[in-house]
């Protein structure tokens, strides 16, 4: 999740002056918004964050100041901030490392779809990139949410987390990998079709989790053809056959396993594509797919932690509310707890948390 805390921490790692204090760096990062948005402190005083407030913000212990968030409604703010970011980009950021920095920030914003895509198109314009990133970060809740346990059986457990699923899948390599579940269509499509393009079926929308994952894989240097080969190899190794000979569609619940340096992705076939290239799934198909996923986890998961997003709430047209999806996943994991030999975490996108009856604790 791209928050003010995560943006500030990430940007500071790429600062020209590594000795700069958190207070000075955060205020410099906020200055374009403060100036363009005409932000003032109480009583009309000049806006700045002191050492104590900086610590709370950077460590996710408090939300974004209201005066910053109110400025988001100002007309033409992004353009004005882009101009104001010129000195910050020149004086504060090591531009020789801008590409890896930008990729990290896009990764943090992956759950927000549109913002991450807009940043990806602004890689050649660092000032514009920073304006988009800061606006997205200020918009989002800054306080970290604790994981809420559901049950713990000793060898396995289930919990709920409000956060960013793909943040668990991309980033620095981990000695102990973790499994990240990505719902896909039954053809395991590997190419995104953007709104301005015409393309034969199947199409993957960049707004879906499947599409966001493909964007991140592309940023990591994995081309669609290579990815398709890796998926096919995984299915062939496990003797998974298409629904009929000569076609590229697999049964609902089929899992393709694609690892990277940090995690192991379980691409789980949830939705079928109809003749109009629309993804469709029923509640029972999602239930069946969850059972198949847990069986795969039992056989091949090696006790690794596994992260599962809400399923069936978006373009699969299953018609589930966010609460129904959460309840369904909790029910199926609980009913199959004999297959769980690690920690299962259901990841709820922060923007959807208010649609659920979960008591996430603020950090």
mmCIF file of C-alpha atoms in Angstrom:
data_model
loop_
_atom_site.group_PDB
_atom_site.id
_atom_site.type_symbol
_atom_site.label_atom_id
_atom_site.label_comp_id
_atom_site.label_asym_id
_atom_site.label_seq_id
_atom_site.Cartn_x
_atom_site.Cartn_y
_atom_site.Cartn_z
ATOM 1 C CA UNK A 1 0.000 0.000 0.000
ATOM 2 C CA UNK A 2 1.362 3.402 -0.937
ATOM 3 C CA UNK A 3 1.053 5.541 2.179
ATOM 4 C CA UNK A 4 2.849 8.707 3.190
ATOM 5 C CA UNK A 5 4.950 6.585 5.547
ATOM 6 C CA UNK A 6 5.949 4.046 2.894
ATOM 7 C CA UNK A 7 6.624 6.729 0.272
ATOM 8 C CA UNK A 8 8.810 8.752 2.657
ATOM 9 C CA UNK A 9 10.801 5.696 3.768
ATOM 10 C CA UNK A 10 11.291 4.471 0.206
ATOM 11 C CA UNK A 11 12.286 7.886 -1.140
ATOM 12 C CA UNK A 12 14.765 8.472 1.671
ATOM 13 C CA UNK A 13 16.616 5.264 0.812
ATOM 14 C CA UNK A 14 17.359 6.860 -2.565
ATOM 15 C CA UNK A 15 18.245 10.288 -1.168
ATOM 16 C CA UNK A 16 21.393 12.065 -2.338
ATOM 17 C CA UNK A 17 22.186 12.896 1.284
ATOM 18 C CA UNK A 18 21.748 9.738 3.345
ATOM 19 C CA UNK A 19 22.433 11.670 6.559
ATOM 20 C CA UNK A 20 19.408 13.964 6.209
ATOM 21 C CA UNK A 21 17.001 13.743 9.137
ATOM 22 C CA UNK A 22 13.539 12.242 8.744
ATOM 23 C CA UNK A 23 12.064 15.610 9.726
ATOM 24 C CA UNK A 24 13.937 17.569 7.058
ATOM 25 C CA UNK A 25 13.324 14.968 4.358
ATOM 26 C CA UNK A 26 9.594 14.558 5.007
ATOM 27 C CA UNK A 27 9.012 18.306 5.033
ATOM 28 C CA UNK A 28 10.950 18.626 1.757
ATOM 29 C CA UNK A 29 8.844 15.837 0.257
ATOM 30 C CA UNK A 30 5.633 17.577 1.337
ATOM 31 C CA UNK A 31 6.707 21.070 0.260
ATOM 32 C CA UNK A 32 5.336 20.789 -3.331
ATOM 33 C CA UNK A 33 1.897 19.887 -1.959
ATOM 34 C CA UNK A 34 2.091 22.518 0.769
ATOM 35 C CA UNK A 35 3.013 25.215 -1.766
ATOM 36 C CA UNK A 36 0.709 24.188 -4.628
ATOM 37 C CA UNK A 37 -2.173 23.420 -2.275
ATOM 38 C CA UNK A 38 -1.645 26.570 -0.190
ATOM 39 C CA UNK A 39 -1.600 24.469 2.967
ATOM 40 C CA UNK A 40 -1.445 26.308 6.270
ATOM 41 C CA UNK A 41 -1.219 25.160 9.863
ATOM 42 C CA UNK A 42 -3.752 26.226 12.484
ATOM 43 C CA UNK A 43 -4.113 29.934 12.803
ATOM 44 C CA UNK A 44 -2.777 30.488 9.309
ATOM 45 C CA UNK A 45 0.778 29.671 10.365
ATOM 46 C CA UNK A 46 3.349 28.148 8.021
ATOM 47 C CA UNK A 47 2.861 24.381 7.701
ATOM 48 C CA UNK A 48 5.627 21.997 8.774
ATOM 49 C CA UNK A 49 5.922 18.805 10.791
ATOM 50 C CA UNK A 50 8.098 18.823 13.907
ATOM 51 C CA UNK A 51 10.321 15.928 14.964
ATOM 52 C CA UNK A 52 7.617 14.258 17.082
ATOM 53 C CA UNK A 53 4.886 14.429 14.424
ATOM 54 C CA UNK A 54 7.367 13.313 11.758
ATOM 55 C CA UNK A 55 8.171 10.199 13.785
ATOM 56 C CA UNK A 56 4.485 9.331 14.142
ATOM 57 C CA UNK A 57 3.823 9.775 10.412
ATOM 58 C CA UNK A 58 6.922 7.929 9.169
ATOM 59 C CA UNK A 59 6.246 4.986 11.492
ATOM 60 C CA UNK A 60 2.577 4.756 10.557
ATOM 61 C CA UNK A 61 1.378 5.684 14.029
ATOM 62 C CA UNK A 62 -0.885 8.540 12.931
ATOM 63 C CA UNK A 63 -2.853 9.527 9.856
ATOM 64 C CA UNK A 64 -2.024 12.239 7.322
ATOM 65 C CA UNK A 65 -2.690 15.752 8.704
ATOM 66 C CA UNK A 66 -6.163 16.954 7.723
ATOM 67 C CA UNK A 67 -4.833 20.161 6.193
ATOM 68 C CA UNK A 68 -2.848 18.147 3.627
ATOM 69 C CA UNK A 69 -5.797 15.964 2.712
ATOM 70 C CA UNK A 70 -8.157 18.932 2.346
ATOM 71 C CA UNK A 71 -5.789 20.408 -0.242
ATOM 72 C CA UNK A 72 -6.434 17.438 -2.557
ATOM 73 C CA UNK A 73 -9.663 19.072 -3.725
ATOM 74 C CA UNK A 74 -7.823 22.048 -5.229
ATOM 75 C CA UNK A 75 -8.212 22.306 -9.019
ATOM 76 C CA UNK A 76 -5.071 21.696 -11.096
ATOM 77 C CA UNK A 77 -3.128 20.454 -8.076
ATOM 78 C CA UNK A 78 -1.161 17.736 -9.872
ATOM 79 C CA UNK A 79 0.124 20.096 -12.557
ATOM 80 C CA UNK A 80 1.092 22.721 -9.983
ATOM 81 C CA UNK A 81 2.868 20.116 -7.834
ATOM 82 C CA UNK A 82 4.756 18.796 -10.863
ATOM 83 C CA UNK A 83 6.347 22.225 -11.282
ATOM 84 C CA UNK A 84 7.090 22.498 -7.556
ATOM 85 C CA UNK A 85 8.802 19.084 -7.472
ATOM 86 C CA UNK A 86 11.651 20.239 -9.734
ATOM 87 C CA UNK A 87 13.950 21.327 -6.901
ATOM 88 C CA UNK A 88 13.141 18.270 -4.747
ATOM 89 C CA UNK A 89 13.980 15.883 -7.579
ATOM 90 C CA UNK A 90 17.241 17.712 -8.350
ATOM 91 C CA UNK A 91 18.386 18.305 -4.777
ATOM 92 C CA UNK A 92 17.069 15.306 -2.848
ATOM 93 C CA UNK A 93 16.845 12.205 -5.085
ATOM 94 C CA UNK A 94 19.707 10.274 -6.687
ATOM 95 C CA UNK A 95 18.430 10.324 -10.265
ATOM 96 C CA UNK A 96 20.903 7.622 -11.309
ATOM 97 C CA UNK A 97 18.746 5.284 -9.185
ATOM 98 C CA UNK A 98 15.386 6.746 -10.142
ATOM 99 C CA UNK A 99 14.216 3.663 -12.070
ATOM 100 C CA UNK A 100 14.547 1.177 -9.161
ATOM 101 C CA UNK A 101 13.079 3.785 -6.815
ATOM 102 C CA UNK A 102 10.111 4.306 -9.141
ATOM 103 C CA UNK A 103 9.555 0.579 -9.494
ATOM 104 C CA UNK A 104 9.415 0.197 -5.716
ATOM 105 C CA UNK A 105 6.871 3.003 -5.426
ATOM 106 C CA UNK A 106 4.734 1.538 -8.223
ATOM 107 C CA UNK A 107 4.847 -1.764 -6.383
ATOM 108 C CA UNK A 108 3.565 -0.116 -3.217
ATOM 109 C CA UNK A 109 0.696 1.397 -5.210
ATOM 110 C CA UNK A 110 -0.173 -1.810 -7.065
ATOM 111 C CA UNK A 111 -3.402 -2.329 -5.143
ATOM 112 C CA UNK A 112 -4.757 1.008 -6.303
ATOM 113 C CA UNK A 113 -4.761 0.182 -10.016
ATOM 114 C CA UNK A 114 -5.124 3.561 -11.707
ATOM 115 C CA UNK A 115 -2.444 5.347 -9.658
ATOM 116 C CA UNK A 116 0.197 2.681 -10.306
ATOM 117 C CA UNK A 117 -0.595 2.685 -14.021
ATOM 118 C CA UNK A 118 -0.374 6.479 -14.215
ATOM 119 C CA UNK A 119 2.986 6.382 -12.438
ATOM 120 C CA UNK A 120 4.215 3.745 -14.870
ATOM 121 C CA UNK A 121 3.485 6.120 -17.757
ATOM 122 C CA UNK A 122 5.391 8.947 -16.023
ATOM 123 C CA UNK A 123 8.750 7.207 -15.615
ATOM 124 C CA UNK A 124 10.389 9.650 -18.039
ATOM 125 C CA UNK A 125 9.042 12.616 -16.054
ATOM 126 C CA UNK A 126 10.301 12.310 -12.439
ATOM 127 C CA UNK A 127 8.550 15.484 -11.290
ATOM 128 C CA UNK A 128 5.182 14.258 -12.596
ATOM 129 C CA UNK A 129 5.866 10.831 -11.117
ATOM 130 C CA UNK A 130 6.508 12.324 -7.678
ATOM 131 C CA UNK A 131 3.361 14.456 -7.862
ATOM 132 C CA UNK A 132 1.173 11.444 -8.681
ATOM 133 C CA UNK A 133 2.847 9.335 -5.980
ATOM 134 C CA UNK A 134 2.484 11.958 -3.249
ATOM 135 C CA UNK A 135 -1.160 12.638 -4.098
ATOM 136 C CA UNK A 136 -1.932 8.911 -3.883
ATOM 137 C CA UNK A 137 -0.010 8.542 -0.617
ATOM 138 C CA UNK A 138 -1.745 11.489 1.058
ATOM 139 C CA UNK A 139 -5.149 10.193 -0.043
ATOM 140 C CA UNK A 140 -4.631 6.837 1.674
ATOM 141 C CA UNK A 141 -4.963 5.984 5.357
ATOM 142 C CA UNK A 142 -1.453 6.207 6.852
ATOM 143 C CA UNK A 143 -1.914 4.236 10.048
ATOM 144 C CA UNK A 144 -0.785 0.641 9.897
ATOM 145 C CA UNK A 145 -3.352 -2.024 10.704
ATOM 146 C CA UNK A 146 -2.520 -5.012 12.836
ATOM 147 C CA UNK A 147 -3.277 -8.535 11.687
ATOM 148 C CA UNK A 148 -6.495 -9.914 13.146
ATOM 149 C CA UNK A 149 -6.286 -13.610 14.134
ATOM 150 C CA UNK A 150 -9.230 -15.891 13.344
ATOM 151 C CA UNK A 151 -7.952 -19.207 14.681
ATOM 152 C CA UNK A 152 -4.707 -20.997 15.497
ATOM 153 C CA UNK A 153 -4.504 -24.771 15.595
ATOM 154 C CA UNK A 154 -0.800 -25.075 16.389
ATOM 155 C CA UNK A 155 0.415 -26.349 13.023
ATOM 156 C CA UNK A 156 -1.694 -23.885 11.057
ATOM 157 C CA UNK A 157 -3.509 -20.596 11.531
ATOM 158 C CA UNK A 158 -5.853 -18.171 9.804
ATOM 159 C CA UNK A 159 -5.823 -14.389 10.072
ATOM 160 C CA UNK A 160 -7.040 -11.285 8.257
ATOM 161 C CA UNK A 161 -4.821 -8.401 7.210
ATOM 162 C CA UNK A 162 -5.670 -5.019 5.726
ATOM 163 C CA UNK A 163 -2.922 -4.208 3.248
ATOM 164 C CA UNK A 164 -1.439 -4.795 -0.180
ATOM 165 C CA UNK A 165 -1.345 -8.375 -1.471
ATOM 166 C CA UNK A 166 1.325 -7.818 -4.121
ATOM 167 C CA UNK A 167 3.657 -6.183 -1.598
ATOM 168 C CA UNK A 168 4.113 -9.711 -0.249
ATOM 169 C CA UNK A 169 5.061 -10.964 -3.698
ATOM 170 C CA UNK A 170 7.564 -8.423 -4.964
ATOM 171 C CA UNK A 171 10.581 -6.728 -3.435
ATOM 172 C CA UNK A 172 13.800 -7.862 -1.868
ATOM 173 C CA UNK A 173 14.510 -11.639 -1.983
ATOM 174 C CA UNK A 174 13.539 -13.590 1.119
ATOM 175 C CA UNK A 175 15.372 -16.551 2.588
ATOM 176 C CA UNK A 176 12.013 -18.088 3.497
ATOM 177 C CA UNK A 177 9.625 -17.520 0.617
ATOM 178 C CA UNK A 178 5.895 -17.012 0.978
ATOM 179 C CA UNK A 179 2.992 -17.963 -1.258
ATOM 180 C CA UNK A 180 0.843 -15.290 -2.887
ATOM 181 C CA UNK A 181 -2.442 -16.308 -4.540
ATOM 182 C CA UNK A 182 -3.416 -14.482 -7.736
ATOM 183 C CA UNK A 183 -6.908 -15.214 -9.155
ATOM 184 C CA UNK A 184 -6.769 -15.610 -12.952
ATOM 185 C CA UNK A 185 -9.013 -16.757 -15.788
ATOM 186 C CA UNK A 186 -9.074 -20.394 -16.862
ATOM 187 C CA UNK A 187 -6.801 -19.715 -19.879
ATOM 188 C CA UNK A 188 -4.009 -18.247 -17.711
ATOM 189 C CA UNK A 189 -3.729 -15.254 -20.079
ATOM 190 C CA UNK A 190 -0.400 -13.436 -19.911
ATOM 191 C CA UNK A 191 -1.052 -10.251 -21.868
ATOM 192 C CA UNK A 192 -2.904 -7.112 -20.861
ATOM 193 C CA UNK A 193 -5.145 -5.361 -23.353
ATOM 194 C CA UNK A 194 -5.357 -1.655 -22.652
ATOM 195 C CA UNK A 195 -8.563 0.256 -23.320
ATOM 196 C CA UNK A 196 -7.203 1.929 -26.452
ATOM 197 C CA UNK A 197 -6.062 -1.329 -28.047
ATOM 198 C CA UNK A 198 -7.920 -3.938 -30.040
ATOM 199 C CA UNK A 199 -6.840 -7.482 -29.390
ATOM 200 C CA UNK A 200 -8.151 -11.008 -29.840
ATOM 201 C CA UNK A 201 -9.413 -12.802 -26.734
ATOM 202 C CA UNK A 202 -8.450 -13.408 -24.046
ATOM 203 C CA UNK A 203 -7.995 -9.941 -22.592
ATOM 204 C CA UNK A 204 -6.797 -9.090 -19.079
ATOM 205 C CA UNK A 205 -7.888 -5.769 -17.628
ATOM 206 C CA UNK A 206 -5.093 -3.769 -15.977
ATOM 207 C CA UNK A 207 -7.574 -2.922 -13.208
ATOM 208 C CA UNK A 208 -7.805 -6.518 -12.005
ATOM 209 C CA UNK A 209 -5.384 -8.164 -9.598
ATOM 210 C CA UNK A 210 -4.425 -10.502 -12.471
ATOM 211 C CA UNK A 211 -3.601 -7.475 -14.619
ATOM 212 C CA UNK A 212 -1.681 -5.711 -11.851
ATOM 213 C CA UNK A 213 0.372 -8.870 -11.316
ATOM 214 C CA UNK A 214 1.181 -9.027 -15.039
ATOM 215 C CA UNK A 215 2.323 -5.392 -14.916
ATOM 216 C CA UNK A 216 4.640 -6.173 -12.000
ATOM 217 C CA UNK A 217 6.034 -9.266 -13.725
ATOM 218 C CA UNK A 218 6.711 -7.166 -16.816
ATOM 219 C CA UNK A 219 8.513 -4.588 -14.692
ATOM 220 C CA UNK A 220 10.634 -7.416 -13.321
ATOM 221 C CA UNK A 221 11.715 -8.240 -16.869
ATOM 222 C CA UNK A 222 9.489 -11.265 -17.487
ATOM 223 C CA UNK A 223 8.024 -11.122 -21.004
ATOM 224 C CA UNK A 224 4.516 -12.536 -21.704
ATOM 225 C CA UNK A 225 5.868 -15.422 -23.820
ATOM 226 C CA UNK A 226 8.340 -16.427 -21.119
ATOM 227 C CA UNK A 227 5.609 -16.248 -18.498
ATOM 228 C CA UNK A 228 3.297 -18.401 -20.627
ATOM 229 C CA UNK A 229 6.078 -20.990 -20.946
ATOM 230 C CA UNK A 230 6.622 -21.020 -17.186
ATOM 231 C CA UNK A 231 2.904 -21.506 -16.550
ATOM 232 C CA UNK A 232 2.676 -24.298 -19.111
ATOM 233 C CA UNK A 233 5.749 -25.961 -17.612
ATOM 234 C CA UNK A 234 4.197 -25.861 -14.139
ATOM 235 C CA UNK A 235 0.959 -27.427 -15.350
ATOM 236 C CA UNK A 236 2.774 -30.062 -17.412
ATOM 237 C CA UNK A 237 5.026 -30.994 -14.468
ATOM 238 C CA UNK A 238 1.950 -31.659 -12.363
ATOM 239 C CA UNK A 239 0.152 -33.516 -15.215
ATOM 240 C CA UNK A 240 -2.704 -30.983 -15.441
ATOM 241 C CA UNK A 241 -4.668 -31.351 -18.674
ATOM 242 C CA UNK A 242 -6.844 -28.754 -20.479
ATOM 243 C CA UNK A 243 -10.614 -29.224 -20.409
ATOM 244 C CA UNK A 244 -10.321 -30.775 -23.857
ATOM 245 C CA UNK A 245 -7.489 -31.695 -26.159
ATOM 246 C CA UNK A 246 -6.083 -28.894 -28.273
ATOM 247 C CA UNK A 247 -7.557 -26.001 -26.269
ATOM 248 C CA UNK A 248 -5.886 -23.631 -23.822
ATOM 249 C CA UNK A 249 -8.595 -23.592 -21.176
ATOM 250 C CA UNK A 250 -8.135 -25.457 -17.889
ATOM 251 C CA UNK A 251 -10.666 -26.501 -15.231
ATOM 252 C CA UNK A 252 -11.754 -24.026 -12.566
ATOM 253 C CA UNK A 253 -9.486 -24.540 -9.551
ATOM 254 C CA UNK A 254 -6.371 -25.329 -11.588
ATOM 255 C CA UNK A 255 -3.265 -23.874 -9.928
ATOM 256 C CA UNK A 256 -0.104 -22.894 -11.825
ATOM 257 C CA UNK A 257 2.953 -22.301 -9.651
ATOM 258 C CA UNK A 258 5.311 -19.487 -10.672
ATOM 259 C CA UNK A 259 8.141 -18.529 -8.284
ATOM 260 C CA UNK A 260 10.335 -15.446 -8.133
ATOM 261 C CA UNK A 261 13.172 -14.488 -5.780
ATOM 262 C CA UNK A 262 10.811 -13.389 -3.003
ATOM 263 C CA UNK A 263 7.735 -15.563 -3.240
ATOM 264 C CA UNK A 264 5.837 -18.339 -4.957
ATOM 265 C CA UNK A 265 2.769 -17.265 -6.911
ATOM 266 C CA UNK A 266 -0.188 -19.643 -6.971
ATOM 267 C CA UNK A 267 -2.109 -18.581 -10.080
ATOM 268 C CA UNK A 268 -5.572 -19.964 -9.393
ATOM 269 C CA UNK A 269 -8.116 -20.331 -12.194
ATOM 270 C CA UNK A 270 -11.330 -18.790 -10.920
ATOM 271 C CA UNK A 271 -13.263 -17.338 -13.853
ATOM 272 C CA UNK A 272 -14.182 -18.641 -17.303
ATOM 273 C CA UNK A 273 -14.233 -16.290 -20.300
ATOM 274 C CA UNK A 274 -17.503 -16.204 -22.241
ATOM 275 C CA UNK A 275 -17.945 -15.547 -25.972
ATOM 276 C CA UNK A 276 -17.730 -11.797 -25.321
ATOM 277 C CA UNK A 277 -14.467 -12.212 -23.425
ATOM 278 C CA UNK A 278 -16.129 -11.408 -20.087
ATOM 279 C CA UNK A 279 -14.916 -13.318 -17.038
ATOM 280 C CA UNK A 280 -17.624 -15.258 -15.205
ATOM 281 C CA UNK A 281 -17.690 -17.409 -12.078
ATOM 282 C CA UNK A 282 -20.350 -18.693 -9.710
ATOM 283 C CA UNK A 283 -20.222 -18.921 -5.939
ATOM 284 C CA UNK A 284 -19.919 -22.714 -6.162
ATOM 285 C CA UNK A 285 -17.066 -22.458 -8.665
ATOM 286 C CA UNK A 286 -15.227 -20.131 -6.299
ATOM 287 C CA UNK A 287 -15.838 -22.567 -3.440
ATOM 288 C CA UNK A 288 -14.523 -25.411 -5.596
ATOM 289 C CA UNK A 289 -11.485 -23.360 -6.617
ATOM 290 C CA UNK A 290 -10.687 -22.572 -2.974
ATOM 291 C CA UNK A 291 -10.826 -26.273 -2.115
ATOM 292 C CA UNK A 292 -8.489 -27.091 -5.010
ATOM 293 C CA UNK A 293 -6.147 -24.295 -3.931
ATOM 294 C CA UNK A 294 -5.971 -25.641 -0.365
ATOM 295 C CA UNK A 295 -5.279 -29.160 -1.659
ATOM 296 C CA UNK A 296 -2.390 -27.798 -3.733
ATOM 297 C CA UNK A 297 -1.116 -25.884 -0.699
ATOM 298 C CA UNK A 298 -1.270 -29.071 1.379
ATOM 299 C CA UNK A 299 0.713 -31.065 -1.203
ATOM 300 C CA UNK A 300 3.241 -28.474 -2.325
ATOM 301 C CA UNK A 301 3.145 -25.556 0.128
ATOM 302 C CA UNK A 302 5.885 -26.936 2.422
ATOM 303 C CA UNK A 303 4.391 -25.062 5.378
ATOM 304 C CA UNK A 304 5.064 -21.637 3.872
ATOM 305 C CA UNK A 305 2.829 -18.716 4.766
ATOM 306 C CA UNK A 306 0.145 -18.111 2.137
ATOM 307 C CA UNK A 307 -1.657 -14.858 1.313
ATOM 308 C CA UNK A 308 -5.109 -14.954 -0.311
ATOM 309 C CA UNK A 309 -7.053 -11.945 -1.634
ATOM 310 C CA UNK A 310 -10.807 -11.526 -1.582
ATOM 311 C CA UNK A 311 -12.223 -13.411 -4.585
ATOM 312 C CA UNK A 312 -15.390 -12.938 -6.605
ATOM 313 C CA UNK A 313 -16.038 -9.273 -5.800
ATOM 314 C CA UNK A 314 -14.893 -7.727 -9.075
ATOM 315 C CA UNK A 315 -14.806 -8.572 -12.753
ATOM 316 C CA UNK A 316 -15.426 -12.315 -12.303
ATOM 317 C CA UNK A 317 -19.117 -11.342 -12.085
ATOM 318 C CA UNK A 318 -19.717 -13.781 -9.243
ATOM 319 C CA UNK A 319 -21.733 -11.049 -7.558
ATOM 320 C CA UNK A 320 -20.234 -11.521 -4.100
ATOM 321 C CA UNK A 321 -20.071 -8.586 -1.739
ATOM 322 C CA UNK A 322 -16.752 -8.048 -0.006
ATOM 323 C CA UNK A 323 -18.228 -9.434 3.219
ATOM 324 C CA UNK A 324 -19.610 -12.521 1.436
ATOM 325 C CA UNK A 325 -16.217 -13.164 -0.150
ATOM 326 C CA UNK A 326 -14.442 -12.854 3.192
ATOM 327 C CA UNK A 327 -16.971 -15.122 4.908
ATOM 328 C CA UNK A 328 -16.673 -17.706 2.121
ATOM 329 C CA UNK A 329 -12.880 -17.848 2.325
ATOM 330 C CA UNK A 330 -12.911 -18.040 6.134
ATOM 331 C CA UNK A 331 -15.509 -20.830 5.964
ATOM 332 C CA UNK A 332 -13.620 -22.904 3.396
ATOM 333 C CA UNK A 333 -10.221 -22.541 5.057
ATOM 334 C CA UNK A 334 -11.736 -23.429 8.421
ATOM 335 C CA UNK A 335 -13.593 -26.448 7.012
ATOM 336 C CA UNK A 336 -10.320 -27.656 5.470
ATOM 337 C CA UNK A 337 -7.977 -26.799 8.320
ATOM 338 C CA UNK A 338 -6.458 -30.295 8.098
ATOM 339 C CA UNK A 339 -4.873 -29.069 4.833
ATOM 340 C CA UNK A 340 -3.358 -25.996 6.483
ATOM 341 C CA UNK A 341 0.224 -26.409 7.710
ATOM 342 C CA UNK A 342 1.283 -22.759 7.875
ATOM 343 C CA UNK A 343 -0.229 -19.327 8.316
ATOM 344 C CA UNK A 344 -3.064 -18.414 5.947
ATOM 345 C CA UNK A 345 -3.634 -14.675 5.669
ATOM 346 C CA UNK A 346 -6.651 -13.205 3.900
ATOM 347 C CA UNK A 347 -5.522 -9.839 2.561
ATOM 348 C CA UNK A 348 -8.138 -7.099 2.288
ATOM 349 C CA UNK A 349 -7.292 -4.046 0.199
ATOM 350 C CA UNK A 350 -7.268 -1.042 2.519
ATOM 351 C CA UNK A 351 -9.827 0.788 0.386
ATOM 352 C CA UNK A 352 -12.293 -2.075 0.928
ATOM 353 C CA UNK A 353 -11.835 -2.444 4.701
ATOM 354 C CA UNK A 354 -14.797 -0.186 5.490
ATOM 355 C CA UNK A 355 -17.058 -2.608 3.605
ATOM 356 C CA UNK A 356 -16.296 -5.420 6.058
ATOM 357 C CA UNK A 357 -17.153 -6.349 9.606
ATOM 358 C CA UNK A 358 -13.580 -6.788 10.807
ATOM 359 C CA UNK A 359 -12.089 -5.151 13.840
ATOM 360 C CA UNK A 360 -8.648 -4.259 12.547
ATOM 361 C CA UNK A 361 -6.546 -2.641 15.247
ATOM 362 C CA UNK A 362 -4.606 0.467 14.459
ATOM 363 C CA UNK A 363 -0.863 0.208 14.962
#
